[in-house]
CSV table of C-alpha atoms and ligand atoms in Angstrom, one decimal:
chain,number,residue,atom,x,y,z
A,1,MET,CA,-228.7,106.0,30.3
A,2,ASP,CA,-225.1,106.2,30.0
A,3,ILE,CA,-223.5,107.7,26.9
A,4,GLU,CA,-222.2,104.1,25.9
A,5,ASN,CA,-225.5,102.6,25.6
A,6,ARG,CA,-227.6,105.5,24.3
A,7,TYR,CA,-227.3,104.5,20.7
A,8,GLN,CA,-227.2,100.8,21.1
A,9,HIS,CA,-230.5,100.0,20.1
A,10,LEU,CA,-230.5,101.9,16.7
A,11,PRO,CA,-230.4,99.5,13.7
A,12,SER,CA,-227.6,99.6,11.4
A,13,PRO,CA,-227.9,102.4,8.5
A,14,VAL,CA,-230.0,101.7,5.7
A,15,MET,CA,-228.4,103.3,2.6
A,16,PRO,CA,-230.4,106.0,0.7
A,17,LYS,CA,-232.0,104.5,-2.4
A,18,VAL,CA,-229.8,106.2,-4.8
A,19,PRO,CA,-228.7,104.3,-7.9
A,20,PRO,CA,-225.3,102.8,-7.4
A,21,GLN,CA,-222.6,104.4,-9.3
A,22,LYS,CA,-221.3,102.3,-11.9
A,23,LEU,CA,-217.6,102.7,-10.8
A,24,LEU,CA,-216.4,99.3,-12.1
A,25,LEU,CA,-218.2,99.4,-15.4
A,26,GLY,CA,-216.5,96.9,-17.8
A,27,GLN,CA,-214.4,95.3,-15.3
A,28,LYS,CA,-214.3,91.6,-14.4
A,29,ALA,CA,-214.1,90.5,-10.9
A,30,LEU,CA,-213.5,87.1,-9.0
A,31,VAL,CA,-214.6,86.8,-5.4
A,32,THR,CA,-213.4,83.8,-3.5
A,33,GLY,CA,-215.9,82.3,-0.8
A,34,ALA,CA,-218.6,84.4,-2.4
A,35,SER,CA,-221.5,82.0,-1.6
A,36,SER,CA,-222.2,83.7,1.8
A,37,GLY,CA,-221.4,86.3,4.3
A,38,ILE,CA,-219.0,89.0,3.5
A,39,GLY,CA,-218.0,87.5,0.1
A,40,ARG,CA,-221.3,87.5,-0.9
A,41,ALA,CA,-222.0,91.1,-0.1
A,42,ILE,CA,-218.9,92.0,-2.0
A,43,ALA,CA,-220.0,90.1,-5.1
A,44,VAL,CA,-223.3,91.9,-5.1
A,45,ALA,CA,-221.6,95.4,-4.6
A,46,LEU,CA,-219.2,94.8,-7.4
A,47,ALA,CA,-222.0,93.7,-9.6
A,48,ASP,CA,-224.0,96.8,-8.8
A,49,ALA,CA,-221.1,98.9,-9.6
A,50,GLY,CA,-221.1,97.4,-13.0
A,51,ALA,CA,-218.4,94.4,-13.0
A,52,ASP,CA,-219.0,91.0,-14.2
A,53,VAL,CA,-218.3,88.4,-11.2
A,54,VAL,CA,-217.0,85.1,-10.8
A,55,ILE,CA,-218.5,83.6,-7.7
A,56,ASN,CA,-216.1,81.0,-6.2
A,57,TYR,CA,-217.4,78.7,-3.7
A,58,SER,CA,-216.2,75.5,-2.1
A,59,SER,CA,-219.2,73.9,-0.6
A,60,GLY,CA,-222.2,76.2,-0.9
A,61,GLU,CA,-223.0,75.2,-4.5
A,62,GLU,CA,-227.0,75.9,-4.3
A,63,LYS,CA,-226.4,79.2,-2.7
A,64,ALA,CA,-223.7,80.2,-5.2
A,65,ARG,CA,-226.2,79.3,-8.1
A,66,ILE,CA,-229.0,81.5,-6.4
A,67,LEU,CA,-226.5,84.3,-6.1
A,68,VAL,CA,-225.7,84.0,-9.8
A,69,ALA,CA,-229.3,84.2,-10.8
A,70,GLU,CA,-229.9,87.3,-8.4
A,71,LEU,CA,-226.8,89.1,-10.0
A,72,ALA,CA,-228.2,88.3,-13.5
A,73,GLU,CA,-231.5,89.9,-12.4
A,74,ARG,CA,-229.7,93.0,-11.4
A,75,GLY,CA,-228.1,93.1,-14.8
A,76,ALA,CA,-224.6,91.6,-14.3
A,77,ARG,CA,-223.0,88.7,-15.9
A,78,ALA,CA,-222.0,86.2,-13.0
A,79,ILE,CA,-220.7,82.6,-13.1
A,80,ALA,CA,-220.1,80.2,-10.2
A,81,VAL,CA,-216.8,78.3,-10.1
A,82,ARG,CA,-216.2,75.8,-7.5
A,83,ALA,CA,-212.7,75.5,-6.2
A,84,ASP,CA,-210.8,75.1,-3.0
A,85,VAL,CA,-208.4,78.0,-2.7
A,86,GLY,CA,-205.9,76.1,-0.9
A,87,ASP,CA,-205.4,73.7,-3.8
A,88,GLU,CA,-202.9,75.0,-6.6
A,89,SER,CA,-204.5,72.9,-9.4
A,90,GLN,CA,-208.0,73.9,-8.5
A,91,VAL,CA,-207.1,77.6,-8.3
A,92,GLU,CA,-205.2,77.5,-11.6
A,93,ALA,CA,-208.4,75.9,-13.2
A,94,MET,CA,-210.6,78.5,-11.6
A,95,PHE,CA,-208.4,81.3,-13.3
A,96,ARG,CA,-208.5,79.6,-16.6
A,97,ARG,CA,-212.3,79.3,-16.7
A,98,THR,CA,-212.5,82.9,-15.6
A,99,ILE,CA,-210.4,83.9,-18.6
A,100,ASP,CA,-212.0,81.7,-21.0
A,101,GLU,CA,-215.6,83.1,-19.9
A,102,PHE,CA,-214.6,86.8,-19.4
A,103,GLY,CA,-211.5,87.2,-21.4
A,104,THR,CA,-209.5,88.4,-18.5
A,105,VAL,CA,-209.8,89.4,-14.9
A,106,ASP,CA,-209.4,93.0,-13.3
A,107,ILE,CA,-210.3,92.5,-9.7
A,108,VAL,CA,-209.6,89.7,-7.6
A,109,VAL,CA,-211.0,89.6,-3.9
A,110,ASN,CA,-209.3,87.1,-1.5
A,111,ASN,CA,-212.2,86.7,0.7
A,112,ALA,CA,-212.4,82.8,1.5
A,113,GLY,CA,-211.6,82.3,5.1
A,114,LEU,CA,-212.6,80.2,8.0
A,115,GLN,CA,-212.2,79.7,11.7
A,116,GLN,CA,-211.4,76.5,13.6
A,117,ASP,CA,-211.2,77.6,17.1
A,118,ALA,CA,-209.6,75.9,20.1
A,119,PRO,CA,-207.8,76.5,23.2
A,120,PHE,CA,-204.0,76.7,22.3
A,121,HIS,CA,-203.1,73.7,24.2
A,122,GLU,CA,-205.9,71.7,22.4
A,123,MET,CA,-205.4,72.9,18.9
A,124,THR,CA,-204.5,70.1,16.6
A,125,LEU,CA,-202.2,70.4,13.8
A,126,ALA,CA,-205.1,69.4,11.5
A,127,GLN,CA,-207.0,72.7,12.8
A,128,TRP,CA,-203.7,74.9,12.4
A,129,ASN,CA,-203.0,73.7,8.8
A,130,ARG,CA,-206.8,73.9,7.6
A,131,VAL,CA,-206.9,77.5,8.6
A,132,MET,CA,-203.5,78.3,7.2
A,133,ASN,CA,-204.2,76.6,4.0
A,134,VAL,CA,-207.4,78.5,3.4
A,135,ASN,CA,-206.8,81.9,4.9
A,136,LEU,CA,-203.1,82.4,4.0
A,137,THR,CA,-202.0,79.9,1.2
A,138,GLY,CA,-205.3,80.4,-0.4
A,139,GLN,CA,-204.7,84.1,-0.6
A,140,PHE,CA,-201.1,83.4,-1.9
A,141,LEU,CA,-202.4,81.3,-4.7
A,142,CYS,CA,-205.0,83.5,-5.9
A,143,SER,CA,-202.9,86.5,-5.8
A,144,ARG,CA,-200.1,84.9,-7.8
A,145,ALA,CA,-202.7,83.8,-10.4
A,146,ALA,CA,-204.1,87.3,-10.5
A,147,VAL,CA,-200.7,88.9,-10.8
A,148,ARG,CA,-199.7,86.8,-13.7
A,149,GLU,CA,-202.9,87.7,-15.5
A,150,PHE,CA,-202.4,91.3,-14.7
A,151,ARG,CA,-198.9,91.5,-15.8
A,152,ARG,CA,-199.7,89.4,-19.2
A,153,ARG,CA,-202.5,92.1,-20.0
A,154,GLY,CA,-201.4,95.4,-18.8
A,155,VAL,CA,-203.4,98.4,-18.4
A,156,ARG,CA,-206.6,98.8,-20.4
A,157,PRO,CA,-207.0,102.5,-20.1
A,158,GLU,CA,-210.7,102.4,-21.4
A,159,VAL,CA,-211.5,100.3,-18.4
A,160,SER,CA,-209.2,101.4,-15.4
A,161,CYS,CA,-205.9,103.2,-14.9
A,162,SER,CA,-204.4,100.2,-13.2
A,163,ALA,CA,-203.5,96.8,-14.6
A,164,GLY,CA,-205.3,94.9,-11.8
A,165,LYS,CA,-206.5,95.2,-8.2
A,166,ILE,CA,-205.9,92.7,-5.4
A,167,LEU,CA,-208.1,93.1,-2.3
A,168,CYS,CA,-207.3,90.8,0.5
A,169,ILE,CA,-210.0,90.4,3.1
A,170,SER,CA,-208.1,90.4,6.3
A,171,SER,CA,-209.4,91.1,9.8
A,172,VAL,CA,-208.8,93.3,12.9
A,173,HIS,CA,-207.1,90.2,14.0
A,174,GLU,CA,-204.1,91.1,11.7
A,175,VAL,CA,-203.2,93.4,14.7
A,176,ILE,CA,-205.4,92.4,17.6
A,177,PRO,CA,-204.1,89.1,19.3
A,178,TRP,CA,-206.8,86.8,19.9
A,179,ALA,CA,-206.8,84.1,22.6
A,180,GLY,CA,-208.4,80.8,21.6
A,181,HIS,CA,-208.1,81.6,17.8
A,182,VAL,CA,-204.4,81.4,17.5
A,183,ASN,CA,-204.3,79.8,14.1
A,184,TYR,CA,-206.8,82.4,12.8
A,185,ALA,CA,-204.8,85.5,14.1
A,186,ALA,CA,-201.7,83.9,12.8
A,187,SER,CA,-203.2,83.6,9.5
A,188,LYS,CA,-204.3,87.2,9.4
A,189,GLY,CA,-201.1,88.6,10.6
A,190,GLY,CA,-199.5,86.4,7.7
A,191,VAL,CA,-202.1,88.1,5.3
A,192,MET,CA,-200.8,91.6,6.5
A,193,LEU,CA,-197.2,91.1,5.4
A,194,MET,CA,-197.9,89.0,2.4
A,195,MET,CA,-200.3,91.8,1.2
A,196,LYS,CA,-197.8,94.5,1.8
A,197,SER,CA,-194.8,92.5,0.5
A,198,ILE,CA,-196.6,91.8,-2.8
A,199,ALA,CA,-197.8,95.6,-3.0
A,200,GLN,CA,-194.1,96.7,-2.9
A,201,GLU,CA,-193.2,94.2,-5.6
A,202,VAL,CA,-195.8,94.6,-8.1
A,203,ALA,CA,-196.6,98.5,-8.0
A,204,PRO,CA,-194.2,99.1,-11.0
A,205,TYR,CA,-196.6,96.9,-13.1
A,206,ARG,CA,-199.5,99.3,-11.9
A,207,ILE,CA,-201.1,96.6,-9.8
A,208,ARG,CA,-202.7,97.6,-6.7
A,209,VAL,CA,-202.9,95.5,-3.8
A,210,ASN,CA,-204.7,96.4,-0.4
A,211,SER,CA,-206.5,94.9,2.3
A,212,ILE,CA,-210.0,95.4,4.1
A,213,CYS,CA,-210.0,94.3,7.7
A,214,PRO,CA,-213.5,93.9,8.9
A,215,GLY,CA,-214.3,94.0,12.7
A,216,ALA,CA,-217.4,92.4,13.9
A,217,ILE,CA,-219.6,92.1,11.1
A,218,ARG,CA,-222.9,90.2,11.3
A,219,THR,CA,-222.4,87.0,9.4
A,220,PRO,CA,-222.8,83.2,10.3
A,221,ILE,CA,-218.9,82.9,11.3
A,222,ASN,CA,-219.4,85.0,14.6
A,223,MET,CA,-223.1,84.3,15.2
A,224,GLU,CA,-222.4,83.4,18.9
A,225,ALA,CA,-221.2,86.9,19.3
A,226,TRP,CA,-224.2,88.6,18.4
A,227,ASP,CA,-227.3,86.6,18.3
A,228,THR,CA,-228.6,87.1,21.9
A,229,PRO,CA,-228.8,90.4,23.6
A,230,LYS,CA,-226.3,89.4,26.3
A,231,ALA,CA,-223.9,88.3,23.6
A,232,TYR,CA,-224.5,91.7,21.6
A,233,GLY,CA,-224.1,93.6,24.9
A,234,GLU,CA,-220.6,92.0,25.7
A,235,LEU,CA,-219.6,92.6,22.0
A,236,MET,CA,-220.4,96.3,22.4
A,237,LYS,CA,-217.6,96.6,25.1
A,238,LEU,CA,-215.2,96.0,22.1
A,239,ILE,CA,-216.7,98.5,19.8
A,240,PRO,CA,-216.6,102.3,20.2
A,241,TYR,CA,-219.1,103.0,17.7
A,242,LYS,CA,-221.6,100.8,19.6
A,243,ARG,CA,-223.0,98.7,16.8
A,244,ILE,CA,-222.3,95.6,14.9
A,245,GLY,CA,-221.2,96.0,11.1
A,246,GLU,CA,-223.2,94.7,8.2
A,247,ALA,CA,-221.8,92.8,5.3
A,248,ASP,CA,-222.7,95.2,2.7
A,249,GLU,CA,-220.7,97.9,4.6
A,250,ILE,CA,-217.6,95.8,3.5
A,251,GLY,CA,-219.1,95.6,0.0
A,252,ARG,CA,-219.2,99.4,-0.3
A,253,ALA,CA,-215.5,99.7,1.0
A,254,ALA,CA,-214.4,97.0,-1.6
A,255,VAL,CA,-216.2,99.0,-4.5
A,256,TRP,CA,-214.3,102.1,-3.5
A,257,LEU,CA,-210.9,100.3,-3.1
A,258,ALA,CA,-211.1,98.5,-6.3
A,259,SER,CA,-212.1,101.7,-8.1
A,260,ASP,CA,-210.1,104.4,-9.8
A,261,TYR,CA,-211.4,106.8,-7.0
A,262,ALA,CA,-208.7,104.8,-5.0
A,263,ASP,CA,-205.9,104.8,-7.7
A,264,TYR,CA,-203.3,106.2,-5.3
A,265,VAL,CA,-204.1,103.9,-2.4
A,266,HIS,CA,-201.7,101.0,-2.5
A,267,GLY,CA,-200.5,98.5,0.3
A,268,ILE,CA,-202.9,99.6,3.0
A,269,SER,CA,-205.0,97.8,5.4
A,270,LEU,CA,-208.4,99.5,5.5
A,271,PHE,CA,-210.1,98.8,8.9
A,272,VAL,CA,-213.7,98.9,8.8
A,273,ASP,CA,-214.6,98.2,12.3
A,274,GLY,CA,-216.5,100.7,14.3
A,275,GLY,CA,-213.2,101.5,16.0
A,276,MET,CA,-212.5,98.0,17.3
A,277,THR,CA,-208.7,98.6,16.8
A,278,LEU,CA,-208.8,101.8,19.0
A,279,TYR,CA,-208.2,99.9,22.2
A,280,PRO,CA,-211.7,100.3,23.7
A,281,GLY,CA,-210.6,99.3,27.1
A,282,PHE,CA,-208.9,102.8,27.3
A,283,GLU,CA,-212.2,104.6,26.7
A,284,THR,CA,-212.2,104.6,30.6
A,285,GLY,CA,-209.1,103.0,31.9
A,286,GLY,CA,-205.4,103.7,31.7
B,301,LIG,C1,-213.7,87.1,13.0
B,301,LIG,C2,-215.1,87.2,13.6
B,301,LIG,C3,-214.9,88.2,14.8
B,301,LIG,C4,-214.3,89.5,14.3
B,301,LIG,C5,-214.0,90.6,15.5
B,301,LIG,C6,-213.3,88.4,12.5
B,301,LIG,O1,-212.2,88.4,11.7
B,301,LIG,O2,-213.9,86.3,11.8
B,301,LIG,O3,-215.4,86.0,14.2
B,301,LIG,O4,-216.1,88.5,15.3
B,301,LIG,O5,-213.2,89.3,13.6
B,301,LIG,O6,-213.3,90.0,16.5
């Protein structure tokens, strides 16, 4: 067996059963698009780390309600709030509800995102606008609402050394061009410079802003890329580490990045991608 395929059959890691550290105890978090996929895993990880969590969703009401119950069983306070992140008044209402229920918000995770793929010459303006509206404008509206609340409240040293944290869930496609997905890649490239520019501007208020850039993570959004052995084999050509990522691996990165362990980490894109951004074609070529 060649070196590339030697470990491909190994399952993704199961984390040791140690009690999660309560790195976020007493903090209030809001996760957009949290009813499924990466957002759901982030909400679970933040709750296990001691945060109370607002589960934002736009259409998955039933799944959001089930998640709220699951988080309550795990000992966290959680509420589900419906809002389309691309709609200004709905975002404003969601933050008002969050502050009414929890008193404030310390961590905002801009996770809601979608793909509407098409060959470029067939891409409709509606497909372009929809992806930009959710993936980029949504992150703008939620980040702005977060910064307003963080600035109003300031640092609560008993909870965290910063006044608030914003995590933008971007993608490896903030740097990897992606044919057939021009709207998506453009939105994520936009997230990168939006995040860094906000980070530069709000740092003096002790507000931290960072991105997580997932690679191929096993979720419904990219099922076509992993759900048959043939597709999985093709996908492995793009991943030097030779396995797909799991959503809770993004959850663990989010806990660390939102915690005071990462207090001096500001304005970065943290790639969690098994090396997808390392130009895997050059493993043998070049
Ligand atoms: C996309 C997935 C894709 C992954 C790696 C993500 O941002 O949403 O569909 O599998 O990037 O290409």
